[in-house]
Amino acid sequence: MKKGVTKLITITCGIALLVTALFVFNYNSEQLSQQQIEQALGDSPEDKLTKAEMKADRYEYFFKKLRDPVTNSIPRDIRRRELRYAKTLPSASQVRSQLKAKNPSQKLAPEFQWSLAGPPATGGRTRALGIDQRNPDIVIAGGVSGGIWKSTDGGNSWDLKTSNAENFSVTSIVQEPNNPDTWYYTSGEFIGNSAGSTGAPYFGTGVFKSVDNGETWDKLPSTNDENTLFNSEFDFISNIIVSSVSGSIFIASNGFGIFKSTDGQNFGSSPVIGTQANQFYSDVAVASDGRLAAVISEQSFDQGDEPNNPGIFISTDDGENWSEITPSTFPSQHGRSVLTFAPSNPDILYVFTNKLDDETNQGVSFYKLDLNAGTAENRSSNLPDFGEPVGGLNTQGGYNMMVSVKPDDPDFVLVGATNMFRSTDGFATGPTSDSETEKDEFWIGGYAQANNISQTENHHVDQHIVVYDPTDSNRILNGNDGGVYSTDNITASEVSWNDLNNGYIVTQYYSAAIPPSPGNSRFMGGTQDNGTTLFTNTTTSPDSTFDISSGDGAYSFFSEDFLFVSSQRGRVIRWNTGLTNLDYVYPSQATDQLFIHPYTIDPNDDNIMYYPEGNHMWRNTSLGDINNDNSSGTSQGWQEVTSINVPSGHNITALEVSFSPANILYYAGYDNNSQPAIRRLNNASSSTSPTNIDLPSNSSLEGAYVNDIAINPVNANEAIVVISNYNVPSIWHTTNSGNSWENIEGNLNLQSIRTAAMIPAEGGTVYVVGTSTGIYSTQQLNGSNTDWGQEGVNELGFAVTEQIASRSNGDIAAGTHGRGMYLGSFQGSTSFPFISVSPTEARAGETITINSNNFDFSSTPSQNVIQFRATDIRQN
């Protein structure tokens, strides 16, 4: 490994014979496969945590980052309000034009060109899925924070159909059976939306309609809700159905009940069943003969004496009247339920329920109701449970639940939670052992049958929806937390799955990383539920997209020789560039890590790593000596430095090391009841004496969370501290190493600010921030009056942007939560340690001088750009 500053030099000229090979991230023939990578990663203590525990950790982590510290809550309906406000803000081009108009002689840096980078084959959480009843090659899917996507080749490729200005939270989709060019989708995920965590509660914005087979979509005006309270049936909609008999449309609204539309435009002001502002959950299904079934949760908002009237109900007159058919043995306390009719027998109804305060039968109940016979069978005890750690039906409090029946067989039933199970007798019987034969019969997806945390090949955990091919009742498509998958034969003795996520880019990123060298086209970032994706771009083969951390991916870093990635609770892995070897390099003694735990690598020396624990720091200056495959970490080279700290009660949440001058560490700590603590450590690799550089005293900063720190790569005296909470002054800037700070939030006073970067361009520094409504930039700071302009208006739009990362030529990688990774290609030149020589200044056979060294070029001139490091150049 090289130590010291590695400078990049770009020469536009003839071929340089004296240049050694530029490091480019290439895979070699010995590279591990995805399956081998998963085996090499192994299990960790974090992997043994239940999904519910990890979900709770995730919620707590994001709540602290986003809450208004004054009210200790995330502002009501903030997603809708911040989007409305963001639409009034100028574009980056408009801000540039305004600056130029005020000062025509001012030189400005060129803009970024934005494009979708990928990942090409990693999907994301999908609740909405539909197949065109006339043509199974046409598939429409919706990510819970990624918008509507359409495929015309059976899911092999996808195109985004949602406007960037619309809400990306898609929860359910349906095609009109009697008018198949018409589709509807609903918005607003009530439970589990991590984009709700990262972008505040992800309220819906109504019901959307397409009359051209999913090409374009418009919101139904009657479903628009512009107020800022959770007080509308259109805030959170979990399901939408259409009756093939009457043509009526029904929606299931969290908190309000079931609503009906007879004209495809307007829904009644009152629910046809349910109690407004009361029950948490409801679901609705329609049979082939037009009968309706509805289920209302006993779990409610505790509205005093208001009746909740929970249970299962049937309507034979298109929802005008309802009769209760709740079995006497149905759980007395129940949360979310999902239900479905058997398509080939409208008398058969299945109900799958998450029980409350009752862990028998895995905490769920499963009923088969025969409406003709008037019978109800409790078949809960027959639901498969193959034991710990992941062999059962874990609904995570009702987050992942689905039940589906084969169109031509009323006894062939699929039930899903974390796993997917099947039955050929409607679960009249269940497995009697954990033999391979029994597993093959029942356990067909989610976690792998090995029951060791690994996942079924070409499949994913957390099931949400199944739809059957209208032309082939053995073929299904499945939406889950990994995206979209299919199997050509759901009845096979061993079900084989196909991954349909190529180009379906709804990946939910927590972080983003880009290599320091412009010649390296790789990207990397931690994601929700899909580990850390490593990929090139959207045109690359899906086989070149790899998960190299597992679980929930966290922070990532590229160095010249290694890739550093981490998963939840701070498990840091170092891969070599060929993905043939990994080491666990985090301190095994450290405890109490955050869900997405910060750490940083010195950009000048990948031997050096800083890793917080609570209010103090661990430091390792000899990472290169570590050779450790223990997933519990290592003690080798690690030093606990308690004096590199923040006050007791704080937790270090962000840290960054300078590039030039090198070896300066900025870090910040969060405390629930006091201001953030900001510190600077000069000579960071050896010093133990940080300097206090706290922000100005401000009561609104008490309880504020520092989410990111950016340092000017050519001037470590300049830094930006980013606070991610709502209703808090969020962007703080210093030009004197933190001796004084200025708030530069300017017109970004409603969004949650997540991340920042500084591009030292020749036309002046470009300041870039990622927010809950996209990316903004400015080239002129003016304190609280700073004007920021939106970047990538037509590309990434208002996507929640969790992290941005930049490199020497000014390019930016942006990790969005639900829209994948974007590349902002900087169109100018930078003053990063970086030199450009034009073709007229470096002709073949000529000698040029760089940093007092002479270099000869003796080939035919060309316009090719050759990039190499100063450390790789040999003087002739």
JSON list of N, CA and C in Angstrom, two decimals, residues 43 54 123 149 163 179 187 199 209 232 260 273 354 357 363 385 404 471 482 485 616 660 695-696 720 723 776 813:
[
{"chain": "A", "resi": 43, "resn": "ASP", "atom": "N", "xyz": [-21.83, -15.62, 8.94]},
{"chain": "A", "resi": 43, "resn": "ASP", "atom": "CA", "xyz": [-22.77, -15.04, 9.89]},
{"chain": "A", "resi": 43, "resn": "ASP", "atom": "C", "xyz": [-22.04, -14.10, 10.83]},
{"chain": "A", "resi": 54, "resn": "MET", "atom": "N", "xyz": [-34.10, -5.59, 14.14]},
{"chain": "A", "resi": 54, "resn": "MET", "atom": "CA", "xyz": [-33.39, -4.74, 13.20]},
{"chain": "A", "resi": 54, "resn": "MET", "atom": "C", "xyz": [-34.30, -3.61, 12.72]},
{"chain": "A", "resi": 123, "resn": "GLY", "atom": "N", "xyz": [-33.04, -4.64, -7.24]},
{"chain": "A", "resi": 123, "resn": "GLY", "atom": "CA", "xyz": [-34.31, -3.94, -7.13]},
{"chain": "A", "resi": 123, "resn": "GLY", "atom": "C", "xyz": [-34.48, -3.32, -5.77]},
{"chain": "A", "resi": 149, "resn": "TRP", "atom": "N", "xyz": [-43.01, 1.50, -12.63]},
{"chain": "A", "resi": 149, "resn": "TRP", "atom": "CA", "xyz": [-42.15, 1.01, -13.71]},
{"chain": "A", "resi": 149, "resn": "TRP", "atom": "C", "xyz": [-42.94, 0.04, -14.58]},
{"chain": "A", "resi": 163, "resn": "SER", "atom": "N", "xyz": [-43.74, 10.52, -13.07]},
{"chain": "A", "resi": 163, "resn": "SER", "atom": "CA", "xyz": [-43.13, 11.83, -13.16]},
{"chain": "A", "resi": 163, "resn": "SER", "atom": "C", "xyz": [-42.30, 12.10, -11.92]},
{"chain": "A", "resi": 179, "resn": "ASN", "atom": "N", "xyz": [-62.05, -2.95, -18.84]},
{"chain": "A", "resi": 179, "resn": "ASN", "atom": "CA", "xyz": [-61.49, -1.85, -19.63]},
{"chain": "A", "resi": 179, "resn": "ASN", "atom": "C", "xyz": [-59.97, -1.88, -19.41]},
{"chain": "A", "resi": 187, "resn": "SER", "atom": "N", "xyz": [-51.10, 5.28, -3.19]},
{"chain": "A", "resi": 187, "resn": "SER", "atom": "CA", "xyz": [-49.86, 5.75, -2.60]},
{"chain": "A", "resi": 187, "resn": "SER", "atom": "C", "xyz": [-49.99, 5.87, -1.08]},
{"chain": "A", "resi": 199, "resn": "GLY", "atom": "N", "xyz": [-37.37, 10.18, 4.77]},
{"chain": "A", "resi": 199, "resn": "GLY", "atom": "CA", "xyz": [-37.95, 11.38, 4.20]},
{"chain": "A", "resi": 199, "resn": "GLY", "atom": "C", "xyz": [-39.13, 11.86, 5.00]},
{"chain": "A", "resi": 209, "resn": "LYS", "atom": "N", "xyz": [-54.34, 7.34, -11.96]},
{"chain": "A", "resi": 209, "resn": "LYS", "atom": "CA", "xyz": [-55.04, 6.59, -13.01]},
{"chain": "A", "resi": 209, "resn": "LYS", "atom": "C", "xyz": [-54.29, 6.71, -14.33]},
{"chain": "A", "resi": 232, "resn": "SER", "atom": "N", "xyz": [-57.09, 12.15, 6.29]},
{"chain": "A", "resi": 232, "resn": "SER", "atom": "CA", "xyz": [-57.76, 11.84, 5.03]},
{"chain": "A", "resi": 232, "resn": "SER", "atom": "C", "xyz": [-57.62, 10.37, 4.71]},
{"chain": "A", "resi": 260, "resn": "LYS", "atom": "N", "xyz": [-65.49, 3.42, -1.76]},
{"chain": "A", "resi": 260, "resn": "LYS", "atom": "CA", "xyz": [-65.97, 2.92, -3.04]},
{"chain": "A", "resi": 260, "resn": "LYS", "atom": "C", "xyz": [-66.12, 4.05, -4.06]},
{"chain": "A", "resi": 273, "resn": "ILE", "atom": "N", "xyz": [-67.51, 0.48, 4.79]},
{"chain": "A", "resi": 273, "resn": "ILE", "atom": "CA", "xyz": [-67.36, -0.29, 6.01]},
{"chain": "A", "resi": 273, "resn": "ILE", "atom": "C", "xyz": [-66.10, 0.19, 6.71]},
{"chain": "A", "resi": 354, "resn": "ASN", "atom": "N", "xyz": [-52.26, -11.20, 11.56]},
{"chain": "A", "resi": 354, "resn": "ASN", "atom": "CA", "xyz": [-51.23, -10.99, 12.58]},
{"chain": "A", "resi": 354, "resn": "ASN", "atom": "C", "xyz": [-51.91, -10.77, 13.92]},
{"chain": "A", "resi": 357, "resn": "ASP", "atom": "N", "xyz": [-50.35, -9.78, 21.07]},
{"chain": "A", "resi": 357, "resn": "ASP", "atom": "CA", "xyz": [-50.20, -10.32, 22.43]},
{"chain": "A", "resi": 357, "resn": "ASP", "atom": "C", "xyz": [-50.49, -11.82, 22.48]},
{"chain": "A", "resi": 363, "resn": "GLY", "atom": "N", "xyz": [-47.57, -16.42, 16.23]},
{"chain": "A", "resi": 363, "resn": "GLY", "atom": "CA", "xyz": [-48.17, -15.10, 16.35]},
{"chain": "A", "resi": 363, "resn": "GLY", "atom": "C", "xyz": [-49.11, -14.74, 15.21]},
{"chain": "A", "resi": 385, "resn": "ASP", "atom": "N", "xyz": [-43.31, -24.12, 10.19]},
{"chain": "A", "resi": 385, "resn": "ASP", "atom": "CA", "xyz": [-42.33, -23.48, 11.07]},
{"chain": "A", "resi": 385, "resn": "ASP", "atom": "C", "xyz": [-41.17, -24.44, 11.21]},
{"chain": "A", "resi": 404, "resn": "SER", "atom": "N", "xyz": [-52.24, -15.86, -1.39]},
{"chain": "A", "resi": 404, "resn": "SER", "atom": "CA", "xyz": [-52.64, -15.92, -2.79]},
{"chain": "A", "resi": 404, "resn": "SER", "atom": "C", "xyz": [-53.06, -17.34, -3.13]},
{"chain": "A", "resi": 471, "resn": "THR", "atom": "N", "xyz": [-52.09, -16.31, -18.68]},
{"chain": "A", "resi": 471, "resn": "THR", "atom": "CA", "xyz": [-52.06, -17.33, -19.72]},
{"chain": "A", "resi": 471, "resn": "THR", "atom": "C", "xyz": [-51.43, -18.63, -19.24]},
{"chain": "A", "resi": 482, "resn": "GLY", "atom": "N", "xyz": [-36.76, -7.37, -2.15]},
{"chain": "A", "resi": 482, "resn": "GLY", "atom": "CA", "xyz": [-35.66, -7.37, -3.10]},
{"chain": "A", "resi": 482, "resn": "GLY", "atom": "C", "xyz": [-36.06, -6.89, -4.49]},
{"chain": "A", "resi": 485, "resn": "TYR", "atom": "N", "xyz": [-39.53, -10.91, -8.80]},
{"chain": "A", "resi": 485, "resn": "TYR", "atom": "CA", "xyz": [-39.00, -12.24, -9.12]},
{"chain": "A", "resi": 485, "resn": "TYR", "atom": "C", "xyz": [-40.11, -13.06, -9.75]},
{"chain": "A", "resi": 616, "resn": "HIS", "atom": "N", "xyz": [-16.26, 8.37, 22.22]},
{"chain": "A", "resi": 616, "resn": "HIS", "atom": "CA", "xyz": [-14.82, 8.43, 21.97]},
{"chain": "A", "resi": 616, "resn": "HIS", "atom": "C", "xyz": [-14.45, 7.59, 20.74]},
{"chain": "A", "resi": 660, "resn": "SER", "atom": "N", "xyz": [-6.00, 17.55, 1.80]},
{"chain": "A", "resi": 660, "resn": "SER", "atom": "CA", "xyz": [-4.88, 18.48, 1.67]},
{"chain": "A", "resi": 660, "resn": "SER", "atom": "C", "xyz": [-5.22, 19.78, 2.39]},
{"chain": "A", "resi": 695, "resn": "LEU", "atom": "N", "xyz": [-20.43, 24.65, 17.32]},
{"chain": "A", "resi": 695, "resn": "LEU", "atom": "CA", "xyz": [-21.26, 25.63, 16.62]},
{"chain": "A", "resi": 695, "resn": "LEU", "atom": "C", "xyz": [-21.71, 26.71, 17.59]},
{"chain": "A", "resi": 696, "resn": "PRO", "atom": "N", "xyz": [-22.13, 27.88, 17.08]},
{"chain": "A", "resi": 696, "resn": "PRO", "atom": "CA", "xyz": [-22.61, 28.94, 17.97]},
{"chain": "A", "resi": 696, "resn": "PRO", "atom": "C", "xyz": [-23.77, 28.45, 18.84]},
{"chain": "A", "resi": 720, "resn": "ILE", "atom": "N", "xyz": [-17.88, 21.88, 6.09]},
{"chain": "A", "resi": 720, "resn": "ILE", "atom": "CA", "xyz": [-19.33, 22.02, 6.24]},
{"chain": "A", "resi": 720, "resn": "ILE", "atom": "C", "xyz": [-19.81, 20.93, 7.19]},
{"chain": "A", "resi": 723, "resn": "ILE", "atom": "N", "xyz": [-26.57, 19.04, 9.51]},
{"chain": "A", "resi": 723, "resn": "ILE", "atom": "CA", "xyz": [-27.53, 18.56, 10.51]},
{"chain": "A", "resi": 723, "resn": "ILE", "atom": "C", "xyz": [-28.78, 18.13, 9.77]},
{"chain": "A", "resi": 776, "resn": "TYR", "atom": "N", "xyz": [-28.99, 19.94, -4.44]},
{"chain": "A", "resi": 776, "resn": "TYR", "atom": "CA", "xyz": [-28.93, 21.37, -4.71]},
{"chain": "A", "resi": 776, "resn": "TYR", "atom": "C", "xyz": [-27.47, 21.83, -4.70]},
{"chain": "A", "resi": 813, "resn": "ALA", "atom": "N", "xyz": [-21.26, 10.91, -7.02]},
{"chain": "A", "resi": 813, "resn": "ALA", "atom": "CA", "xyz": [-22.19, 9.80, -6.94]},
{"chain": "A", "resi": 813, "resn": "ALA", "atom": "C", "xyz": [-23.23, 10.13, -5.88]}
]
